[in-house]
Coordinates of C-alpha atoms in Angstrom, one line a residue:
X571 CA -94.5 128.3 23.2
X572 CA -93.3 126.3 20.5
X573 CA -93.8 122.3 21.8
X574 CA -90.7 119.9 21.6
X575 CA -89.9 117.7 18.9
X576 CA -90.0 114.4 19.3
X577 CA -86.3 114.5 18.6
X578 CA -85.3 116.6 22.3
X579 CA -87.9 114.1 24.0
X580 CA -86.4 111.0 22.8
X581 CA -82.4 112.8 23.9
X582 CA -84.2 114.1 27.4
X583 CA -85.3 110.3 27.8
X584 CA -82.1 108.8 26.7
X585 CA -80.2 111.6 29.1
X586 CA -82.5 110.4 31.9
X587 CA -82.0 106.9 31.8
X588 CA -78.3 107.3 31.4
X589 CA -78.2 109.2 34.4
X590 CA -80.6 106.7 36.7
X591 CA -78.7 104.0 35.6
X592 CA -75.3 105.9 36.7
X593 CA -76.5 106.8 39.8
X594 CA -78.0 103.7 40.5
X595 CA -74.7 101.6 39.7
X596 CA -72.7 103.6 41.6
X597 CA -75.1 102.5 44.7
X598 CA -73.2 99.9 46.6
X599 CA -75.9 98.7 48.1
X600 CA -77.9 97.4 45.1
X601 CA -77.7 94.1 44.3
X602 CA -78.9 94.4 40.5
X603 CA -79.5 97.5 37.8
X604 CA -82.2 99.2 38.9
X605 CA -84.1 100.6 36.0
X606 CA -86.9 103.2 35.8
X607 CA -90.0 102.0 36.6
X608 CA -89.4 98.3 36.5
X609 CA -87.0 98.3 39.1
X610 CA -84.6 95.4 39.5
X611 CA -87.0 93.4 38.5
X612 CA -85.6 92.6 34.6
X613 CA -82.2 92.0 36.1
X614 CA -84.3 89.0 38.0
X615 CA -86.3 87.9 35.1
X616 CA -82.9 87.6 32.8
X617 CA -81.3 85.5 34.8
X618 CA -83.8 83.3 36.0
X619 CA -82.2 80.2 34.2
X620 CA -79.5 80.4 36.8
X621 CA -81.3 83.2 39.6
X622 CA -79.5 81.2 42.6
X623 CA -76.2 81.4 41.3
X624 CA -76.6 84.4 39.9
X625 CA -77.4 86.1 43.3
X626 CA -74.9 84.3 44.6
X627 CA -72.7 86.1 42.6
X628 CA -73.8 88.9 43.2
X629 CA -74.3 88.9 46.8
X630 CA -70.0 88.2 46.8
X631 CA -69.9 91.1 44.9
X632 CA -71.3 93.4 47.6
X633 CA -69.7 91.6 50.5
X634 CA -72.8 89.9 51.3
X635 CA -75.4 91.8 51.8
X636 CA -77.6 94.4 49.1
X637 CA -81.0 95.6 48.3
X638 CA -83.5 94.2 45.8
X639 CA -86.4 96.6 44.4
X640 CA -88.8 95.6 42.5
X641 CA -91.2 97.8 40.1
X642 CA -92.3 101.6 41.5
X643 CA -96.0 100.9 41.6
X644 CA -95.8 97.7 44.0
X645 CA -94.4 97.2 47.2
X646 CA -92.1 94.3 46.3
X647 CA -88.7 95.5 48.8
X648 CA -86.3 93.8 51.2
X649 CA -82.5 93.4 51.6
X650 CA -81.0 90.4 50.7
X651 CA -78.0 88.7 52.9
X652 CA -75.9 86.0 53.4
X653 CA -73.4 87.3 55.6
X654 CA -73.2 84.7 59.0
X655 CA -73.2 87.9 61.2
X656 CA -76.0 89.0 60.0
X657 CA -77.6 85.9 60.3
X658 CA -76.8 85.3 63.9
X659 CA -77.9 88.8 64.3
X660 CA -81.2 88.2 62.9
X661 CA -82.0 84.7 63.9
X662 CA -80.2 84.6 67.3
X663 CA -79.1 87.5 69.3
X664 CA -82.0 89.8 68.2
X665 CA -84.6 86.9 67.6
X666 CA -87.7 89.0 69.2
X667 CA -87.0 91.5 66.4
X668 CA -87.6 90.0 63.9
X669 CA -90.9 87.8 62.5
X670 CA -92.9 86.1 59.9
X671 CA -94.8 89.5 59.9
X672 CA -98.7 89.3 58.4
X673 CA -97.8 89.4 54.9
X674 CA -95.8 85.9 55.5
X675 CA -99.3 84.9 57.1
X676 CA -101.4 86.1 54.4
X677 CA -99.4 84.1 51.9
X678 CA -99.3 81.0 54.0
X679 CA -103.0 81.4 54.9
X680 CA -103.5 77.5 54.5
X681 CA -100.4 77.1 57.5
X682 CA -103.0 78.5 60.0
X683 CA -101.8 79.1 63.6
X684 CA -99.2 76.2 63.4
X685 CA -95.2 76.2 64.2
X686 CA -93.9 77.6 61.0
X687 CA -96.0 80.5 60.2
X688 CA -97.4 81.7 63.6
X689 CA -95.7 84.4 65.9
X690 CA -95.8 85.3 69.5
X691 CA -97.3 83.4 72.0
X692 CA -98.8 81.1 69.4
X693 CA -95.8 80.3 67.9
X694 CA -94.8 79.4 71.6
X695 CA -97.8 76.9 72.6
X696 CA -97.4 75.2 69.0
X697 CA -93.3 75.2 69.6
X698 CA -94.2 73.7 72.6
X699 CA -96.6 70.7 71.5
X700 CA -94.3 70.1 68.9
X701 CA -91.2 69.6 71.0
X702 CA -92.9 67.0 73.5
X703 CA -93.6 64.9 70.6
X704 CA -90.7 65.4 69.3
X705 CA -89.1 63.8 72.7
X706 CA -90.9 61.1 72.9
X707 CA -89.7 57.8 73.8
X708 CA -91.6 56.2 70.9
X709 CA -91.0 58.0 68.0
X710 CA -87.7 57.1 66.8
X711 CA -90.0 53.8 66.9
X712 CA -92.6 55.9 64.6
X713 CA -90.4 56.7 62.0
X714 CA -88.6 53.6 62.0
X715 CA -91.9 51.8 61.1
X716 CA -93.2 54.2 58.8
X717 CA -90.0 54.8 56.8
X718 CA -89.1 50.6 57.0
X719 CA -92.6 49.6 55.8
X720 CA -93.0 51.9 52.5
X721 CA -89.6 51.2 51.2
X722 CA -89.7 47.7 52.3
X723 CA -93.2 47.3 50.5
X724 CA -93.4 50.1 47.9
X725 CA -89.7 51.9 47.3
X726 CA -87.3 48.6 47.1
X727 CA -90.1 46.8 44.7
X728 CA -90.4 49.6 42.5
X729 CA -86.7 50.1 41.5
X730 CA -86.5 46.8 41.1
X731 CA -88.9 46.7 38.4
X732 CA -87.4 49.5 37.0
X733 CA -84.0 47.7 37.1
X734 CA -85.5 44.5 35.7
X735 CA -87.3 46.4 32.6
X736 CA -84.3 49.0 31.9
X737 CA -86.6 52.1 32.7
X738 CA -85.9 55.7 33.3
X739 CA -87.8 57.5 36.1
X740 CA -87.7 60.4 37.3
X741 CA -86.1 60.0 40.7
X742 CA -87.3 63.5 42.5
X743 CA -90.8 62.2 41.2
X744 CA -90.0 59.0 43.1
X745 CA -88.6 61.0 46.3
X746 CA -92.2 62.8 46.1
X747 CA -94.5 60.4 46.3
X748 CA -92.2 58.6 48.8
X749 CA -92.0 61.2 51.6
X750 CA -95.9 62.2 50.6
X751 CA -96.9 59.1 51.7
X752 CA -94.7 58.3 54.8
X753 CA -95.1 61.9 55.9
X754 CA -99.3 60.8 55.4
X755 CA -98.8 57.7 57.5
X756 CA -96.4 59.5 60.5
X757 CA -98.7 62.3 61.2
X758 CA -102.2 61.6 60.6
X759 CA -101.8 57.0 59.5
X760 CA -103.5 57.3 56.1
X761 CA -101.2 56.3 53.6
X762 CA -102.2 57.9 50.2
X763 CA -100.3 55.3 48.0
X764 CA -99.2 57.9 46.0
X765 CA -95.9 55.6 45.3
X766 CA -96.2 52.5 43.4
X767 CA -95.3 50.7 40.2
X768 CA -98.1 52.9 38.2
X769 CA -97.8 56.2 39.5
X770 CA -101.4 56.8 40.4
X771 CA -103.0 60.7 40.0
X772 CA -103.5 60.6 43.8
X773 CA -106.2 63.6 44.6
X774 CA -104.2 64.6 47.8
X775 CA -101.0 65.0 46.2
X776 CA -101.8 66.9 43.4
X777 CA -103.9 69.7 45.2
X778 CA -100.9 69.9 47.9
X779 CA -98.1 70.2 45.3
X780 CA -101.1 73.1 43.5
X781 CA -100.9 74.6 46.7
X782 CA -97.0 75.0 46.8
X783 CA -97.5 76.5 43.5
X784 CA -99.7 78.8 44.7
X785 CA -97.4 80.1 47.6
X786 CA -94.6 80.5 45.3
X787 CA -96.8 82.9 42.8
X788 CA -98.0 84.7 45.4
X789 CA -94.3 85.8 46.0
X790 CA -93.9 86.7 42.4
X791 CA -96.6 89.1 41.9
X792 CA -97.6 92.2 43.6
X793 CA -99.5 91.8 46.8
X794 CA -103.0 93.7 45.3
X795 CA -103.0 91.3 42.1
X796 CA -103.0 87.9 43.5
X797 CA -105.6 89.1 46.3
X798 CA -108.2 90.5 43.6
X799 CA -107.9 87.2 41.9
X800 CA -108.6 85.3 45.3
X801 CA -111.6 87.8 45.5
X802 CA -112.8 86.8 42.1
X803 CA -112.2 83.3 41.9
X804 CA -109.6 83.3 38.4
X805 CA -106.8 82.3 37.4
X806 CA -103.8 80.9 39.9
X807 CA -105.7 81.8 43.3
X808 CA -109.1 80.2 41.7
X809 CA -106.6 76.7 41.2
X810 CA -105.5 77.6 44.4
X811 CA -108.9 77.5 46.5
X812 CA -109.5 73.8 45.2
X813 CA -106.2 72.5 46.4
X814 CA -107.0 73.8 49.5
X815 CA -110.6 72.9 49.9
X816 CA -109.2 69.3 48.3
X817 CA -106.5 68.7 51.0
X818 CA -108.8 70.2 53.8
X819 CA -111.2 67.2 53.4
X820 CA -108.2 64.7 53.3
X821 CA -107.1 66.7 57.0
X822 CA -110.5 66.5 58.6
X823 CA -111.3 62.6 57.5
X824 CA -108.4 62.0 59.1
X825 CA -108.8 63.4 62.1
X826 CA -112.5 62.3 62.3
X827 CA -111.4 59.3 61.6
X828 CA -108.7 59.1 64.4
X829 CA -111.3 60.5 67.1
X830 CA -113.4 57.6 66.2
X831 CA -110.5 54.9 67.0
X832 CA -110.3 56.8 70.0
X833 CA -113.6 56.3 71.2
X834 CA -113.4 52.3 70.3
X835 CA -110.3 51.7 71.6
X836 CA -109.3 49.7 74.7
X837 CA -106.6 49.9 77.4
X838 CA -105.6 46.4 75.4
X839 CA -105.4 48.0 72.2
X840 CA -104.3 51.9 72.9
X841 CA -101.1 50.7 72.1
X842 CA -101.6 49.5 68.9
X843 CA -103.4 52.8 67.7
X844 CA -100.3 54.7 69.1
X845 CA -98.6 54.7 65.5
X846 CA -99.2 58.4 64.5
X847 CA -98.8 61.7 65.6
X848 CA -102.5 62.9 65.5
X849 CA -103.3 59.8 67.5
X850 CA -100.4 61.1 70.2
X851 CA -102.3 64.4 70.1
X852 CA -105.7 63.4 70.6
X853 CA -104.3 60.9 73.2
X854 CA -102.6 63.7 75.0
X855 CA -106.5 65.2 75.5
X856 CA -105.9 63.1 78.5
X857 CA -104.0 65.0 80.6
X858 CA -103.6 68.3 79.1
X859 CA -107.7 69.1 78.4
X860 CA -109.7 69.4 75.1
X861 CA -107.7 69.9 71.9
X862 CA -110.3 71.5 69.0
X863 CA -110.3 70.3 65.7
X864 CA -108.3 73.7 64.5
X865 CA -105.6 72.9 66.4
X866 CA -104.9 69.3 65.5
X867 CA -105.6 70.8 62.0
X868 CA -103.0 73.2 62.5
X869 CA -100.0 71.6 64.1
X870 CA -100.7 68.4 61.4
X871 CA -100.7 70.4 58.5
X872 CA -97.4 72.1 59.3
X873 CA -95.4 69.0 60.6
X874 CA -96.4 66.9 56.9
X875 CA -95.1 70.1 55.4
X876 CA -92.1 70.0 57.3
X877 CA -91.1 66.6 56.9
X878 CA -92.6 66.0 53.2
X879 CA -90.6 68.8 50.6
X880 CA -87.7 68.8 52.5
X881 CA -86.6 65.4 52.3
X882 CA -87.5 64.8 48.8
X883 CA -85.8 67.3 48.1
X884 CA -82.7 66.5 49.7
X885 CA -82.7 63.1 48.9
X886 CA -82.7 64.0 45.2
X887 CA -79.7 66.5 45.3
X888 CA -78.5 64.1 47.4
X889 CA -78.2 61.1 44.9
X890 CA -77.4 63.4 42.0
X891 CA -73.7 64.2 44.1
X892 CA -73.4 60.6 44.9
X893 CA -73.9 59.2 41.9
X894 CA -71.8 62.0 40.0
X895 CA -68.9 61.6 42.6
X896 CA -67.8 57.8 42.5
X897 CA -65.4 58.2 44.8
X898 CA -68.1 59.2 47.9
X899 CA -70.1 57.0 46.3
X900 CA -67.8 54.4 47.1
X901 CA -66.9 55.5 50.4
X902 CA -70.7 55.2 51.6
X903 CA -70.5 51.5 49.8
X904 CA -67.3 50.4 52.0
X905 CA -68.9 52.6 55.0
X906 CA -71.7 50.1 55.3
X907 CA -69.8 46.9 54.1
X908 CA -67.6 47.3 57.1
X909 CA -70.8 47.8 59.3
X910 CA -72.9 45.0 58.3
X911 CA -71.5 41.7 56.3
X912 CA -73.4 40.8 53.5
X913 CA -74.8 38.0 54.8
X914 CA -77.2 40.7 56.5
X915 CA -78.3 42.2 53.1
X916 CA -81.8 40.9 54.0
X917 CA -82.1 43.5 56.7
X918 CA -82.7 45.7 53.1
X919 CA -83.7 48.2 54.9
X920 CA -81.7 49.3 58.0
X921 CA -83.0 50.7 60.9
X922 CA -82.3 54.0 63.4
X923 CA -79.6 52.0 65.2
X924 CA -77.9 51.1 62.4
X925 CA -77.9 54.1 60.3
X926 CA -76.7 55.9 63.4
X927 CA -73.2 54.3 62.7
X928 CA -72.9 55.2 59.3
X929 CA -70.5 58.4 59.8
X930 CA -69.3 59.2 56.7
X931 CA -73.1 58.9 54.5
X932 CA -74.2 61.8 57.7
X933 CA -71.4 63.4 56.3
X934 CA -72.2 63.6 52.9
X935 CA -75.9 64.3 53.6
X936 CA -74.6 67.2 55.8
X937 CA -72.6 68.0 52.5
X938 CA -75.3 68.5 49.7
X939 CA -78.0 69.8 52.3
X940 CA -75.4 72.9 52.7
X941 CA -74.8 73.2 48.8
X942 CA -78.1 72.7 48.2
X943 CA -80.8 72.9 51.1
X944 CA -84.3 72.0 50.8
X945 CA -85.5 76.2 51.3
X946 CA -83.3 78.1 49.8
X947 CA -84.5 81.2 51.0
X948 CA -85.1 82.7 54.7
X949 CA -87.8 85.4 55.2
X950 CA -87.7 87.6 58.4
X951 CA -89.8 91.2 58.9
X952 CA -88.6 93.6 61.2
X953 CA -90.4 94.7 64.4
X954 CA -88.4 97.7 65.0
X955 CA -85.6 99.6 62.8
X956 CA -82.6 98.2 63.3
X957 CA -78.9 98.4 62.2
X958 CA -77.1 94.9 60.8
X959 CA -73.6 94.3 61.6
X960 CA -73.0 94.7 58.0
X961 CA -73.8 98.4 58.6
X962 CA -77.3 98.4 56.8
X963 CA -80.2 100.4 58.2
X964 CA -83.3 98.2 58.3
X965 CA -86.5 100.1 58.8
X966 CA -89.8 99.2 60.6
X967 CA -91.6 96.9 58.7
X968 CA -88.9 96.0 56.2
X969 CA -88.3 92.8 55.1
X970 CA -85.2 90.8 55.2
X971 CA -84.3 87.8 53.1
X972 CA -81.4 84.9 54.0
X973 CA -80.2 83.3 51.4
X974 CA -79.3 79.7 52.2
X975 CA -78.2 78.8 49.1
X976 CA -75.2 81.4 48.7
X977 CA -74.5 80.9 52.5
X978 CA -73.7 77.0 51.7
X979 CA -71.4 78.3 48.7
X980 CA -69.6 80.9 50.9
X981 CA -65.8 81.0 50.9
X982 CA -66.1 83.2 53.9
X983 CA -67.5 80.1 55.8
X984 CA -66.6 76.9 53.8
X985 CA -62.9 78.3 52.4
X986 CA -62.2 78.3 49.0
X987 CA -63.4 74.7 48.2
X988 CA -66.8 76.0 49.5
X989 CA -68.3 74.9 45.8
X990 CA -66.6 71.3 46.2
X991 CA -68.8 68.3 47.2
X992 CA -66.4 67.1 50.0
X993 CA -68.2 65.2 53.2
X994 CA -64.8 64.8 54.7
X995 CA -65.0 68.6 55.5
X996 CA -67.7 67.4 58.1
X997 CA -65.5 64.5 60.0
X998 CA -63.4 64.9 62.5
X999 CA -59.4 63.4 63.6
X1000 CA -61.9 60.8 65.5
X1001 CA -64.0 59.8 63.0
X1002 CA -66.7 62.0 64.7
X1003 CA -69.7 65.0 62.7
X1004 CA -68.2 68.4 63.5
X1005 CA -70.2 71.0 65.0
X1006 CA -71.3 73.4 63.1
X1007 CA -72.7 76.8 64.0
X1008 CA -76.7 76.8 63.0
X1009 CA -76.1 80.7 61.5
X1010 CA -73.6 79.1 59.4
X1011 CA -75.3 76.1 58.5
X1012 CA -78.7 77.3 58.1
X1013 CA -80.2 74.1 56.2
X1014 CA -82.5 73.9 59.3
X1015 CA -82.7 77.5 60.3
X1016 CA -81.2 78.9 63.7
X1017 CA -82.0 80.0 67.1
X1018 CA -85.4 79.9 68.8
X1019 CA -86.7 78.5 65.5
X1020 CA -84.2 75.7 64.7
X1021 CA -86.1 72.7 63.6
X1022 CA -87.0 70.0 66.2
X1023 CA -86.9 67.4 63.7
X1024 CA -83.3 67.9 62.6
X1025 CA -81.8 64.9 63.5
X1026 CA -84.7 62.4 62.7
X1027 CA -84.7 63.7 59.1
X1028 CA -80.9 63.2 58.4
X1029 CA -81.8 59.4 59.8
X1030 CA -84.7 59.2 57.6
X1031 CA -83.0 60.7 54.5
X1032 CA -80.3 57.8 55.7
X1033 CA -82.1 54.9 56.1
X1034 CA -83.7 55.4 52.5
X1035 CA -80.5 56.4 51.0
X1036 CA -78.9 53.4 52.5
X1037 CA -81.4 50.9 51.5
X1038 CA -81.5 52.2 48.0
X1039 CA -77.4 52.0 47.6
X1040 CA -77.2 49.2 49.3
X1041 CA -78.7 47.2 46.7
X1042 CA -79.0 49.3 43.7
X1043 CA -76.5 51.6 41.5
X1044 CA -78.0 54.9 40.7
X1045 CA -76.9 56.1 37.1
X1046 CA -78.1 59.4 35.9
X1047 CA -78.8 60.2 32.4
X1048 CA -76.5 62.3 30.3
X1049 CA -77.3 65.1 28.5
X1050 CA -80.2 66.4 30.6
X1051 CA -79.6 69.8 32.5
X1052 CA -79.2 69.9 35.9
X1053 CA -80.9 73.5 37.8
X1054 CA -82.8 74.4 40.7
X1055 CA -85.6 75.6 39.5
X1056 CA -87.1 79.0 41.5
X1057 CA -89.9 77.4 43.5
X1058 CA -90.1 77.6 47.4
X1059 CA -88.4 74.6 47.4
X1060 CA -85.0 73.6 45.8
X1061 CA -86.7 71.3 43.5
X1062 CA -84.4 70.4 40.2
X1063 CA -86.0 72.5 37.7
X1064 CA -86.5 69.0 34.6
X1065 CA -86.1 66.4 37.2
X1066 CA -83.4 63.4 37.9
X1067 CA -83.8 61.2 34.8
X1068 CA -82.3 57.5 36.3
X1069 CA -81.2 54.4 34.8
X1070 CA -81.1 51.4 38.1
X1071 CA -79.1 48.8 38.4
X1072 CA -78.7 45.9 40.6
X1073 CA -75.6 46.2 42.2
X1074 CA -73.1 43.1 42.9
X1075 CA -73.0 41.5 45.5

């Protein structure tokens, strides 16, 4: 038999890929082209200057719901919503359904048994720690001192000698070494002094932001690669093991060092040494038995993680609407005029009580977490197949990813203003925050898993947004470009380049 030329291969080719691509177009279910081989993947990689937006996009175009697939010879599958039924589906009626699953766990090895990663009846002892903290009488107290003391001492001083030399920082750089430290100092009192005029390489810091890096890659690649180069020690995972060996050490001198002030301490003093939630922990031995070392490892690790990213994160998105929206900029001026006369500007930095009354800045936090929340993404694997009230079949095993981001830009939930930066949408006839549904607003998930700290990190992300506007205007710098970047959190993808200014009195 005569072989083909290499003219009817390259037309059989060219016939083949016409017709995939036909077929696959005409799928309603797909979110992107889905091309032999390399799946939807160069659909992704094309549009990763603007992938949140883009899949926001998209997701509108298939009512909310599609599937992503990445390249045939990985496993790199899930479906991809941001439909609010769906949502309350998933993360409220049929919450046993659905978990982290083990890959989650693999991936967030350095998480260990703690709140965020853990399932089952771990996920319920560490839920339950957490929340008894979380109600105690004394830790509005915590936070109040922790937050008050590094922007009293560290935050206020530092934009003022940016103000006084006509500097630009970065401010997302500044939010991150802010939160690292106060996050350090609320959970296990060590404070890094990551943040301070000189912006010290702190050893701490850098291997924990490594480590986020390192999370976010293993996402990006296939499941086999990253684990052979964990096995051999190269590349990514070889950075990876020294941030975690690095931040380990800072973990365990902390809590040696808090099990020591244990020991010493006196009935006179207990109170004193009650400024930290390892101390509360250790303390609690008390009356609830021995606590090993893994747990307070554990449950510590994930609460700085909660508290650290997030707020920085929203803090800087946060500012970046402000100070590109005078008019809520000013609103938020004359909010806290009217609640304390200026003769108390040497409070400088307010407290829980007061930021409590300052309605419309919780508005306008509520505001740019929604268009732009800290975790932009959800991840849930399925138990058992299941059917979505979209109509989608989801299969044992399969993975299922929420999209926070396109939810907070959703006509269907927010009207057709939804892409406005509007806090009034959050205040009621009474001047009072408006209920929102968490499956609607999923800035700090929903259901069973809603986060405890909700509340205390709108007042924290309140009392440093106040004391910074309070005293300084925040201008930001023209002509830079303004993107999330695609990291596990929303982080702006060149940073906020500031000027400061003092702001009249």
């Amino acid at each position: 038999m005569a072989m083909l030329g290499y003219a009817e291969i390259f037309i059989a080719i060219l016939s083949f890929l016409f017709l995939h691509l036909w077929r696959c177009n005409r799928n309603r279910n797909s979110l992107f082209t889905n091309w032999p081989i390399l799946g939807m993947l160069p659909s992704v990689l094309y549009n990763s200057s603007n992938l949140h937006d883009y899949l926001t996009h998209a997701l509108k175009q298939h009512g909310g719901t599609g599937e992503f697939k990445g390249p045939w010879f990985t496993n790199m599958k899930c479906l991809i919503t941001c439909d609010p039924l769906n949502a309350y589906h998933i993360f409220v009626k049929h919450f046993s359904n659905y978990d982290k699953g083990p890959e989650y766990h693999e991936i967030f090895e350095a998480f260990g048994d703690g709140v965020f990663s853990a399932d089952g009846e771990t996920w319920k002892r560490s839920r339950a720690v957490a929340q008894l903290m979380f109600k105690e009488k004394n830790f509005d107290l915590l936070l109040e001192r922790a937050v008050q003391k590094k922007a009293q001492n560290c935050l206020l001083p530092l934009l003022d000698h940016i103000s006084k030399q006509g500097m630009v920082v970065d401010l997302q750089d500044v939010f991150n070494r802010l939160t690292f430290d106060t996050n350090s100092s609320k959970v296990m009192g060590v404070d890094p002094n990551s943040l301070s005029i000189h912006f010290p390489q702190v050893a701490c810091q850098i291997a924990f932001d490594q480590m986020v890096i390192g999370w976010l890659y293993r996402h990006l690649v296939p499941r086999s690669f990253w684990k052979i180069q964990k096995w051999l020690q190269i590349g990514q995972e070889k950075k990876m093991t020294r941030a975690c060996q690095t931040f380990e050490n800072f973990l365990r001198e902390s809590i040696a060092s808090k099990r020591e002030e244990q020991t010493k301490c006196t009935s006179n003093d207990a109170e004193e040494l009650h400024a930290d939630l390892l101390t509360e922990l250790i303390r609690d031995e008390k009356s609830t038995g021995k606590v090993d070392d893994k747990f307070l490892r554990d449950t510590a690790f994930n609460l700085f993680v909660a508290g650290r990213d997030g707020i920085a994160v929203g803090l800087t998105w946060f500012f970046w609407l402000v100070a590109t929206h005078p008019l809520v900029e000013a609103k938020i001026i004359e909010e806290i005029n009217e609640m304390f006369q200026p003769q108390e500007r040497n409070l400088m930095v307010f407290g829980v009580k007061e930021v409590k009354k300052l309605v419309y800045l919780h508005a306008a936090m509520c505001e740019a977490l929604g268009l732009f929340p800290p975790l932009p993404f959800e991840r849930k694997h399925a138990v058992q197949s299941d059917i979505l009230p979209s109509g989608h079949l989801i299969k044992r095993n399969e993975m299922i990813v929420c999209s926070l981001y396109s939810m907070g830009k959703s006509e269907e939930i927010w009207g057709k203003d939804c892409l406005e930066f509007k806090p009034e949408r959050w205040i009621s006839k009474k001047r009072e925050i408006l209920h929102v549904p968490s499956y609607k607003y999923m800035t700090f998930n929903a259901g069973p898993r809603v986060c405890l700290g909700k509340d205390l990190s709108i007042i924290e992300m309140k009392m440093v947004a106040s004391s910074i506007l309070w005293s300084y205007r925040i201008e930001v710098m023209e002509g830079q470009h303004i993107s999330p970047s695609i990291s596990l959190g929303l982080l702006m993808k060149y940073g906020l380049k500031v000027h400061v200014g003092k702001r009249d009195l």
